[in-house]
PDB file of C-alpha atoms and ligand atoms in Angstrom:
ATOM      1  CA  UNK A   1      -0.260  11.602  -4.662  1.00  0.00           C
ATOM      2  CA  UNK A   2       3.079  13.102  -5.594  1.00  0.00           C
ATOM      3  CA  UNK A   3       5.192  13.080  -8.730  1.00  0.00           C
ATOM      4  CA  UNK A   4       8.758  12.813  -8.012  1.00  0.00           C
ATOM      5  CA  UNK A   5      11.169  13.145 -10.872  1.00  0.00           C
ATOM      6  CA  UNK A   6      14.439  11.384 -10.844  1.00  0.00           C
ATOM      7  CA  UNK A   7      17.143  12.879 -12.789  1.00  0.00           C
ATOM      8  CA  UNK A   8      19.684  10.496 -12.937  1.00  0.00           C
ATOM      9  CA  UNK A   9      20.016  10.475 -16.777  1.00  0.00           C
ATOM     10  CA  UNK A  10      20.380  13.878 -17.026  1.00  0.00           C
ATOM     11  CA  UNK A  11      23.761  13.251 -15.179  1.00  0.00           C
ATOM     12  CA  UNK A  12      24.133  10.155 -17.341  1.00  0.00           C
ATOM     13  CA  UNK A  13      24.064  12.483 -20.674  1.00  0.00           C
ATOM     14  CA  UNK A  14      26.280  15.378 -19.293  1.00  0.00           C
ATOM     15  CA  UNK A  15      28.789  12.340 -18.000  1.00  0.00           C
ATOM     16  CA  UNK A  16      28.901  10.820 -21.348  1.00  0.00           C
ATOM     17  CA  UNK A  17      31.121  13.431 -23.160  1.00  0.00           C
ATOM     18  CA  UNK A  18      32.180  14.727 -19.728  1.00  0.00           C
ATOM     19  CA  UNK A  19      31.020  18.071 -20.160  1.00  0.00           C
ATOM     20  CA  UNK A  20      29.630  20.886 -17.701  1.00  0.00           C
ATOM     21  CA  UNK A  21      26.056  20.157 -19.568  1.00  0.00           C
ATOM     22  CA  UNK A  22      23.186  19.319 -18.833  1.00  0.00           C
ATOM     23  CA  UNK A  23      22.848  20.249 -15.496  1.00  0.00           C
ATOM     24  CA  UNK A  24      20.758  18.109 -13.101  1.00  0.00           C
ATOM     25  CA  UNK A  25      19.772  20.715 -11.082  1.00  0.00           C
ATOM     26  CA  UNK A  26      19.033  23.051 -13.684  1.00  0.00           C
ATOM     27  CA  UNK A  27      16.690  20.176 -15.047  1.00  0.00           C
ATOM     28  CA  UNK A  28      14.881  20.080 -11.407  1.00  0.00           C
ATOM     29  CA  UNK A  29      14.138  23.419 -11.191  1.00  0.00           C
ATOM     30  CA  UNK A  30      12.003  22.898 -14.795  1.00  0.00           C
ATOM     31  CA  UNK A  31      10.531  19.459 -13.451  1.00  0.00           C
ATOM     32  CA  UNK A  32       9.363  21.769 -10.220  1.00  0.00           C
ATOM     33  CA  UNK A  33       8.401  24.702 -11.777  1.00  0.00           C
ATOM     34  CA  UNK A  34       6.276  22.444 -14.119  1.00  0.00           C
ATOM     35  CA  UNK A  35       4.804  21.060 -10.883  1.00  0.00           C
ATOM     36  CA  UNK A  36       7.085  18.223  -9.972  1.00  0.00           C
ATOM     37  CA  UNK A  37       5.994  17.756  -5.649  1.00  0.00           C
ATOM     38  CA  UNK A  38      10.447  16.833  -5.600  1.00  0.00           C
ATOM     39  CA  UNK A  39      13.448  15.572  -7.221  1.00  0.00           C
ATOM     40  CA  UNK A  40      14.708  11.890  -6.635  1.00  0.00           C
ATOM     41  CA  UNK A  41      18.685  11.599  -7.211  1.00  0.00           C
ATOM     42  CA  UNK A  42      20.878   8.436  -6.866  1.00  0.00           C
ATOM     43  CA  UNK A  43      24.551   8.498  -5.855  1.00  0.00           C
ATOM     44  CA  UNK A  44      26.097   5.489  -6.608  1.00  0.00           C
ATOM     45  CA  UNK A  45      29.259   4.035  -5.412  1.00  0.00           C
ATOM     46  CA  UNK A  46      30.763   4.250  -8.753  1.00  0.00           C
ATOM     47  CA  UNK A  47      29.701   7.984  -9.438  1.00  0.00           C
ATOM     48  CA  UNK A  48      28.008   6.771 -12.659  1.00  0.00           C
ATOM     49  CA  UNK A  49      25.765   9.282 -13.052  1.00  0.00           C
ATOM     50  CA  UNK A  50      24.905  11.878  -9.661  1.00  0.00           C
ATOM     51  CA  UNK A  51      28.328  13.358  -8.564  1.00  0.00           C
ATOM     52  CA  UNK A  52      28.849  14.467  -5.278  1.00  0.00           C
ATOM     53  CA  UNK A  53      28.475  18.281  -5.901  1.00  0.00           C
ATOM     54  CA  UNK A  54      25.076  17.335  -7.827  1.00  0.00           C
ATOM     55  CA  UNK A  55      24.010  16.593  -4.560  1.00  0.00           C
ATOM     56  CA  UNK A  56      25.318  19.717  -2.932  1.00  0.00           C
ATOM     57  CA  UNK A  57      23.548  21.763  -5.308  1.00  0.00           C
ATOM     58  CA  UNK A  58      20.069  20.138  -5.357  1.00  0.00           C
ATOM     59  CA  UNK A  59      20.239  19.812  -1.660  1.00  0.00           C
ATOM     60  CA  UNK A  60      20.520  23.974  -2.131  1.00  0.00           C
ATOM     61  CA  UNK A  61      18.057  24.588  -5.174  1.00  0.00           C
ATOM     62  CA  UNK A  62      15.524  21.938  -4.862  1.00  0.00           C
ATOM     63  CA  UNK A  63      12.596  23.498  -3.232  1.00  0.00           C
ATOM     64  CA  UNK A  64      10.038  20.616  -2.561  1.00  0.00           C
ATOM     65  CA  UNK A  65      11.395  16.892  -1.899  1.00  0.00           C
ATOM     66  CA  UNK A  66      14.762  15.546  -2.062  1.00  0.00           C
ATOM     67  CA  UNK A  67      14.633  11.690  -1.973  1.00  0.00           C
ATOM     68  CA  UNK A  68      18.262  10.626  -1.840  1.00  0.00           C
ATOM     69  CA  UNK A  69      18.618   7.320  -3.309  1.00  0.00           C
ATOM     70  CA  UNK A  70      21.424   4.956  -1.906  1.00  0.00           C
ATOM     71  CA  UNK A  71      22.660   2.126  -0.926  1.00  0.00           C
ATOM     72  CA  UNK A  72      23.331   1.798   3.046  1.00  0.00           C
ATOM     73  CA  UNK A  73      26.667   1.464   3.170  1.00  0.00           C
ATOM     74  CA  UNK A  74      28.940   3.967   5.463  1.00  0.00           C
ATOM     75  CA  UNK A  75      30.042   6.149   3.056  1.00  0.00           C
ATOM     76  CA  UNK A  76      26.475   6.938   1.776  1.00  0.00           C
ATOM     77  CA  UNK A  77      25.128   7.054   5.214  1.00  0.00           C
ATOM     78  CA  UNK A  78      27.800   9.964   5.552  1.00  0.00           C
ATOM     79  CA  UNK A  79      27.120  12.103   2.661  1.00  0.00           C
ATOM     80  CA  UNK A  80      23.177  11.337   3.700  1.00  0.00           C
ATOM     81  CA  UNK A  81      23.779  12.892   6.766  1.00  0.00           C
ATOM     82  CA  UNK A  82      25.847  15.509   5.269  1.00  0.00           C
ATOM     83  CA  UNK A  83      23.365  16.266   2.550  1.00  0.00           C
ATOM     84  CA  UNK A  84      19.977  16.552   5.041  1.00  0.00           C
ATOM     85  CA  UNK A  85      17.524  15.725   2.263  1.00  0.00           C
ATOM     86  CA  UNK A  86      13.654  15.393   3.388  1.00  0.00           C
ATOM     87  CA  UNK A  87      13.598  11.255   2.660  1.00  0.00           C
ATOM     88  CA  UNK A  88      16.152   8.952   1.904  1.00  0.00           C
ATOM     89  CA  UNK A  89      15.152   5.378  -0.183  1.00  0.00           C
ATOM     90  CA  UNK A  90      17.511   2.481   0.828  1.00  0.00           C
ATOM     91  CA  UNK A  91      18.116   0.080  -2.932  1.00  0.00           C
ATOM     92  CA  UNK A  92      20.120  -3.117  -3.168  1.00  0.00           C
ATOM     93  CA  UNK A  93      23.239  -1.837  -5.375  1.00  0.00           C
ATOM     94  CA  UNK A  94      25.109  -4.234  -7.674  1.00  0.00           C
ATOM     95  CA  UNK A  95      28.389  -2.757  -9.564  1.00  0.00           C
ATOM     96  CA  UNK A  96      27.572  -4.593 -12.647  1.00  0.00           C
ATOM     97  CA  UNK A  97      23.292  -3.731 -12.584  1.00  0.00           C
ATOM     98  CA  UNK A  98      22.891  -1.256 -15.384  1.00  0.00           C
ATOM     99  CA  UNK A  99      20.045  -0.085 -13.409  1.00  0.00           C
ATOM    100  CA  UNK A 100      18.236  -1.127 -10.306  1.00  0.00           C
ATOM    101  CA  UNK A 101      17.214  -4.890 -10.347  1.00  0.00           C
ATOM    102  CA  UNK A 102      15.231  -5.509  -7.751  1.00  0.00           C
ATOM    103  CA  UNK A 103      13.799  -4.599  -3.817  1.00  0.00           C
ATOM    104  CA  UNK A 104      15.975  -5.479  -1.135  1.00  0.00           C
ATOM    105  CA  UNK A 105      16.141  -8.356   0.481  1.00  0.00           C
ATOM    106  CA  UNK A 106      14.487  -7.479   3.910  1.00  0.00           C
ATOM    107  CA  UNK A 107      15.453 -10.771   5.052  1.00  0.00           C
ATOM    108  CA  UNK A 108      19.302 -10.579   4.503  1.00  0.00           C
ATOM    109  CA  UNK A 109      19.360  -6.733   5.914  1.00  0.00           C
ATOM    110  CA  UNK A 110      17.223  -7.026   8.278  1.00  0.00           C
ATOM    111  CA  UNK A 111      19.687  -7.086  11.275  1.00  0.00           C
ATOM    112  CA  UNK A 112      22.136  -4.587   9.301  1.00  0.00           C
ATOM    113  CA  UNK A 113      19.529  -2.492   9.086  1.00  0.00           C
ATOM    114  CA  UNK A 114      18.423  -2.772  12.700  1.00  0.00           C
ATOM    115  CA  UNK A 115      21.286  -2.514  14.215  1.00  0.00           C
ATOM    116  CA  UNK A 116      23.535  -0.099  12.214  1.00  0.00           C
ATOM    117  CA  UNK A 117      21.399   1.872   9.130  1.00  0.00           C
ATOM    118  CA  UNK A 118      18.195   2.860  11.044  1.00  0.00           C
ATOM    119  CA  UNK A 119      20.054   4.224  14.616  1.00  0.00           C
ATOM    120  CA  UNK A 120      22.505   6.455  12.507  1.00  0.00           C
ATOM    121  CA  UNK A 121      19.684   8.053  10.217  1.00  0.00           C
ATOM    122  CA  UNK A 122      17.260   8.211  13.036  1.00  0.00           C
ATOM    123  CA  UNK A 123      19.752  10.500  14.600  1.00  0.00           C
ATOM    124  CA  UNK A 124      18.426  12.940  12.306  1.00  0.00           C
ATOM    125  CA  UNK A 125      14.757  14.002  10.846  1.00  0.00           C
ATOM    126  CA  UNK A 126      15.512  12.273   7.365  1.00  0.00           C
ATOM    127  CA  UNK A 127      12.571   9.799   6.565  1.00  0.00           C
ATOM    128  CA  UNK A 128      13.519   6.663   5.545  1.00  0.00           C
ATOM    129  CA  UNK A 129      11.919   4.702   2.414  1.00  0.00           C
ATOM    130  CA  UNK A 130      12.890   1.136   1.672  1.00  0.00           C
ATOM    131  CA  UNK A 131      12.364  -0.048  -1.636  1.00  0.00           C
ATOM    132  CA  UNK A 132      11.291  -3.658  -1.488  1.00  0.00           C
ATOM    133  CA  UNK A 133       9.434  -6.020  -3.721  1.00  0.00           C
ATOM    134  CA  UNK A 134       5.706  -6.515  -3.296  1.00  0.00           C
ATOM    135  CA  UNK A 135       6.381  -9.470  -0.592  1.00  0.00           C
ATOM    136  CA  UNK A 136       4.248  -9.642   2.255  1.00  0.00           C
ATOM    137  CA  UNK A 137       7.473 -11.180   4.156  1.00  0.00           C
ATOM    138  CA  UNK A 138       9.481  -7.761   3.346  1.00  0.00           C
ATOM    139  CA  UNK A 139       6.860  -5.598   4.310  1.00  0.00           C
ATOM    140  CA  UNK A 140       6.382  -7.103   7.351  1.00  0.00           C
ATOM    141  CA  UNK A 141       9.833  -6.400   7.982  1.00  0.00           C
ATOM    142  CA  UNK A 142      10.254  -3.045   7.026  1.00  0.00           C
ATOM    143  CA  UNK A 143       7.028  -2.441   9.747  1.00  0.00           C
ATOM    144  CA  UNK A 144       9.069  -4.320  12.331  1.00  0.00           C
ATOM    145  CA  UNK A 145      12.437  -1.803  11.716  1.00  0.00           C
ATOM    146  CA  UNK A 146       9.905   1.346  11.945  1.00  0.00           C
ATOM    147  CA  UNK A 147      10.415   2.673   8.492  1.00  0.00           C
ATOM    148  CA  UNK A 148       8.550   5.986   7.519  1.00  0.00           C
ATOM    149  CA  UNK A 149       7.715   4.126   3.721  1.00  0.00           C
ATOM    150  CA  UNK A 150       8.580   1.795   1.380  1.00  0.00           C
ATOM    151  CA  UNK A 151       8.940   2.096  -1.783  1.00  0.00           C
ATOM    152  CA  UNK A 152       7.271  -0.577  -4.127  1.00  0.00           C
ATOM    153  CA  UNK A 153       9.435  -1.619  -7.129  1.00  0.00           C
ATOM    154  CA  UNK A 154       6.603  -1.962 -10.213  1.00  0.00           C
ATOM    155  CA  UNK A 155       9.736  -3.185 -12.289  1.00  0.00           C
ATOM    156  CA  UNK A 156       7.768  -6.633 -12.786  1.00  0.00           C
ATOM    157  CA  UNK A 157       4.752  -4.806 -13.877  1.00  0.00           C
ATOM    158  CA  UNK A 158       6.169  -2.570 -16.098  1.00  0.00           C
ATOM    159  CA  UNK A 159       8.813  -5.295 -17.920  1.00  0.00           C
ATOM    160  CA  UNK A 160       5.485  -7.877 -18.147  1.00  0.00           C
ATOM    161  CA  UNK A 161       5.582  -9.825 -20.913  1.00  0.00           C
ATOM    162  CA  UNK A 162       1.982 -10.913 -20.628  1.00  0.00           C
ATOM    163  CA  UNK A 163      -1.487  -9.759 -19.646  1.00  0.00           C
ATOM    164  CA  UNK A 164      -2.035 -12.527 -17.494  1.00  0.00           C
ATOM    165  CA  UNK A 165       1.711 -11.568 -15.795  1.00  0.00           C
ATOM    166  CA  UNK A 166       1.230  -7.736 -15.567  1.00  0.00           C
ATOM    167  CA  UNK A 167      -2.408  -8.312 -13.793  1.00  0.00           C
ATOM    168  CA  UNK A 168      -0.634 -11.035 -11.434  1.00  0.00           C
ATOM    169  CA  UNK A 169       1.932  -8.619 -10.590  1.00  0.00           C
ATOM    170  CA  UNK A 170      -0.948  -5.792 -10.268  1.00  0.00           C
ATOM    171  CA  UNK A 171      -2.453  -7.831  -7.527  1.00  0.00           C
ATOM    172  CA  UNK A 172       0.429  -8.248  -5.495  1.00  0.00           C
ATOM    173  CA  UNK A 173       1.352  -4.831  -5.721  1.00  0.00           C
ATOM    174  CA  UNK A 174      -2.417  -3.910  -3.961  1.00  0.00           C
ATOM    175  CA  UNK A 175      -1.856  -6.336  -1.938  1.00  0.00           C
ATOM    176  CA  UNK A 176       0.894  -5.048  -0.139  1.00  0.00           C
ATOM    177  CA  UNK A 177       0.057  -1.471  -0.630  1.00  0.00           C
ATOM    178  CA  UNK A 178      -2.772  -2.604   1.459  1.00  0.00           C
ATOM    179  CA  UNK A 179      -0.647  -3.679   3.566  1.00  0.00           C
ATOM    180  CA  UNK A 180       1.891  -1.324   4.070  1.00  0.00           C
ATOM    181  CA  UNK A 181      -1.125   0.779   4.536  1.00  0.00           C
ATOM    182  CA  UNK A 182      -2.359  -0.847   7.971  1.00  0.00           C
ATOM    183  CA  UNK A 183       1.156  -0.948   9.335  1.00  0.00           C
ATOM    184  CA  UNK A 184       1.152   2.471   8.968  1.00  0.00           C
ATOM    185  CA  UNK A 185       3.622   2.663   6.570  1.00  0.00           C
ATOM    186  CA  UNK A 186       3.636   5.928   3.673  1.00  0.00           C
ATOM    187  CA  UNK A 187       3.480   3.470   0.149  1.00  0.00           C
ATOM    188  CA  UNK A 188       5.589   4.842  -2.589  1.00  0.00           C
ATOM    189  CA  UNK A 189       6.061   3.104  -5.808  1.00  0.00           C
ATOM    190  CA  UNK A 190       8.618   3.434  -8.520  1.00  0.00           C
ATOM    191  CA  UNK A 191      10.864   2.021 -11.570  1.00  0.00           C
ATOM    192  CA  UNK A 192      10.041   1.332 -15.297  1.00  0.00           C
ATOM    193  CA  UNK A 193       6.743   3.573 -15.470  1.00  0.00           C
ATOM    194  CA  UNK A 194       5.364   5.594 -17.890  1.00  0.00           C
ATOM    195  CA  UNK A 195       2.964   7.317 -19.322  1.00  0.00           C
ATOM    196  CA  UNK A 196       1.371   4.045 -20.547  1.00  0.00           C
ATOM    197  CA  UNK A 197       1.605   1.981 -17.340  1.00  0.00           C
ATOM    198  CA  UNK A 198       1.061   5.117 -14.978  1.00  0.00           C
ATOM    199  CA  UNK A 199      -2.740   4.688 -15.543  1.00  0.00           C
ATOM    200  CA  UNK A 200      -2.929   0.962 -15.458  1.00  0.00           C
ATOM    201  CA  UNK A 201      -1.289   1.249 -12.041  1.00  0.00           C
ATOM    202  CA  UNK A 202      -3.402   4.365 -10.197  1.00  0.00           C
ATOM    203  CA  UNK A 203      -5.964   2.248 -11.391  1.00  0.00           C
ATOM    204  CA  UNK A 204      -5.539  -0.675  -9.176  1.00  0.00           C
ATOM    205  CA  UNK A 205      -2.453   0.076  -6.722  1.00  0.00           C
ATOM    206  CA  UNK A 206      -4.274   2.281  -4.039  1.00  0.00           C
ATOM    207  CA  UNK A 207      -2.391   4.293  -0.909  1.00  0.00           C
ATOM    208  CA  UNK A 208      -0.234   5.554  -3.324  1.00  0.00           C
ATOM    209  CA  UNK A 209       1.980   8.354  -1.966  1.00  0.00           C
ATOM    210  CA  UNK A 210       4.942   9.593  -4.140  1.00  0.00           C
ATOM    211  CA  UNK A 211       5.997   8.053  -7.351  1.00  0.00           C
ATOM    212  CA  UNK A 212       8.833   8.352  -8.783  1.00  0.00           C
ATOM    213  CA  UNK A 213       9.860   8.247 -12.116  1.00  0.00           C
ATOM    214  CA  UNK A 214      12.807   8.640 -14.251  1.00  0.00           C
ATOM    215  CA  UNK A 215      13.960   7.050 -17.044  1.00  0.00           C
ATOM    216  CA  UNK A 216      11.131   7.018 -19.215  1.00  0.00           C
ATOM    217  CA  UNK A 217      10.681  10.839 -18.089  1.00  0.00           C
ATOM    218  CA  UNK A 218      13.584  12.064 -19.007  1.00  0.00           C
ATOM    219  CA  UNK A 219      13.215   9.943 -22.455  1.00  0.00           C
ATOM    220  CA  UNK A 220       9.960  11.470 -23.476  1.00  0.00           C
ATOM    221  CA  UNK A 221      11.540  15.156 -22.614  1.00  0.00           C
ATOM    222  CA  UNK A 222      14.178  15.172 -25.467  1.00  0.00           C
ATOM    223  CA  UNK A 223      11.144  15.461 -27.745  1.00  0.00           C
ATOM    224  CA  UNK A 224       8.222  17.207 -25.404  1.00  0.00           C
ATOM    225  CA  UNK A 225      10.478  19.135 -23.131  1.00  0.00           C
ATOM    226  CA  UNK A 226      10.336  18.700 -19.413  1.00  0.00           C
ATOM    227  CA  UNK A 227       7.771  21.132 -19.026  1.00  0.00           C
ATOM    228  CA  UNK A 228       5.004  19.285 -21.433  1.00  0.00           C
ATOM    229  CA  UNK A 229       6.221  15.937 -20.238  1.00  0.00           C
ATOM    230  CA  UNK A 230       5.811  16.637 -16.645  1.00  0.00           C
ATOM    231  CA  UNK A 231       2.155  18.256 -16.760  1.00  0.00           C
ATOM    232  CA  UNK A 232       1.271  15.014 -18.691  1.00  0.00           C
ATOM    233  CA  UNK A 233       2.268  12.899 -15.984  1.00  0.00           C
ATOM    234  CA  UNK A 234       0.929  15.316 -13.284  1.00  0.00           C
ATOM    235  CA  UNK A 235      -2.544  15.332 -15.627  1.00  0.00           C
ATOM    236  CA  UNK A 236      -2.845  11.253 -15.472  1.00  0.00           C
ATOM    237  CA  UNK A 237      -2.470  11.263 -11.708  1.00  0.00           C
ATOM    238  CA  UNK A 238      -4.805  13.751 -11.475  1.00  0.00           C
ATOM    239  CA  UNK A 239      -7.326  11.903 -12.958  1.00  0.00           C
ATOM    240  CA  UNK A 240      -6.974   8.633 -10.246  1.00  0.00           C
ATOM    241  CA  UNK A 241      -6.453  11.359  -7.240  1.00  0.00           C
ATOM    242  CA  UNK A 242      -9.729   9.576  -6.075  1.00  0.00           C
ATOM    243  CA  UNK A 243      -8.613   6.281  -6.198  1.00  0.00           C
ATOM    244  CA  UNK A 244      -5.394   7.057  -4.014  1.00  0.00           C
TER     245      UNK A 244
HETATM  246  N1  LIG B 301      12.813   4.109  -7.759  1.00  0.00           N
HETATM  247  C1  LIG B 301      13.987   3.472  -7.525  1.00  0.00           C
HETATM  248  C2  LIG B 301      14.235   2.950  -6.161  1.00  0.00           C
HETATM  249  C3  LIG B 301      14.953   3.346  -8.546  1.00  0.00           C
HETATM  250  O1  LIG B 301      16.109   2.723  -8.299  1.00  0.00           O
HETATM  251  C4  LIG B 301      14.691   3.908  -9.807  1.00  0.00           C
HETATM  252  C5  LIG B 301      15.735   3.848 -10.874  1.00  0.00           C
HETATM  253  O2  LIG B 301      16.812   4.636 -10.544  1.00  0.00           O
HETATM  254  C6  LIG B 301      13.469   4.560  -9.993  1.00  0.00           C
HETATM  255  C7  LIG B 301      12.540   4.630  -8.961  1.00  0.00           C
HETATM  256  C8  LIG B 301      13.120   5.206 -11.297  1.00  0.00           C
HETATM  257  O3  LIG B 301      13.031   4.195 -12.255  1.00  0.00           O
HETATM  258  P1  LIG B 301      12.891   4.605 -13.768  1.00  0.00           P
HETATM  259  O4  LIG B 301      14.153   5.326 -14.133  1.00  0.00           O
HETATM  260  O5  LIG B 301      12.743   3.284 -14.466  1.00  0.00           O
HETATM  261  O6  LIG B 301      11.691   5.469 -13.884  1.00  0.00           O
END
């Protein structure tokens, strides 16, 4: 299993007083040398954090895995195909989300996908990822459009409120990483962990292939550094490498 690092908030940080600093890509090239498998980025439609010549220049310095995170719209799809990165992952995108809220509705895109998203990225070697909830329904129908992975959004698990709520959402999520698995799907999973939940997860969740993780990262790097913070994630999944 891989550790992808999404650096989104480093963006968010250098945004905030609009200054040159700090760099995203100069905060990859830690995350990797610390022994980050890639680099997960999101360009949004309102540029809120990832720029457009963020992407160039990960695209260029980024040695392992670029997962370009987007929404499918035409304009993304165009700067995806621009940009080349090894995977893309395909979110839901709300203007007024402060982050990601949810999977995508598989049922509502289905035929968007099908017929528009999927033949103009499959002109190209870019894997795609859909991040979806842990439905049965929505895996299903990311099988049926031939994607590469999905992505499965632990955002329930992590924001639990319960015990009884985090195991329910535990079961779904090996549930359909089972089943994912036997469509021959790759299983990512992603949003809200940390070095709390990671375990609790790799624990149960198996098939897992990349996660990716950002937020809570970057958080726990303004006091560690990325270097410390990343071999402490990279030490917990090496500890459930068996289960996966
Ligand atoms: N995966 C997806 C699809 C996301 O949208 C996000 C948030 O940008 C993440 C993973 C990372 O989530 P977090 O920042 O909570 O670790």
């Amino acid at each position: 299993m891989k550790l992808l690092v999404n650096i989104d908030h480093v963006a968010t940080l250098r945004n905030a007083r609009g200054e040159g600093y700090p760099i995203p890509v100069e905060a990859a090239k830690v995350c990797e040398d610390a022994g980050a498998a890639g680099i997960v980025f999101h360009l949004r439609a309102d540029r809120r954090h990832i720029l457009d010549r963020d992407v160039v220049d990960l695209k260029k310095e980024v040695r392992g895995i670029t997962d370009f995170e987007m929404a499918a719209t035409e304009e993304m799809i165009g700067i995806l195909l621009q940009t080349n990165p090894t995977l893309c992952t395909l979110v839901p995108e709300g203007r007024e989300e402060l982050t990601t809220e949810g999977g995508l509705n598989m049922r509502t895109v289905y035929n968007d996908f099908k017929e528009r998203v999927f033949p103009e990225i499959r002109t190209t070697e870019i894997q795609i990822s859909l991040f979806v909830d842990p439905n049965p329904e929505d895996i299903e129908l990311a099988s049926k459009l031939g994607s590469d992975a999905v992505e499965l959004h632990t955002g329930t698990f992590a924001n639990a409120s319960s015990k009884e709520e985090m195991f329910a959402e535990l079961k779904r999520l090996k549930y359909a990483a089972e089943l994912a698995n036997d469509q021959g799907m790759k299983v990512n999973a992603g949003h809200g962990l940390n070095l709390e939940n990671l375990p609790v997860l790799l624990e149960v969740v198996p098939y897992l292939n990349e996660v990716s993780i950002g937020h809570a990262l970057i958080s726990k790097s303004l006091f560690w550094g990325f270097q410390k913070t990343v071999k402490a994630y990279l030490e917990i999944i090496s500890l459930y490498q068996d289960v996966q």
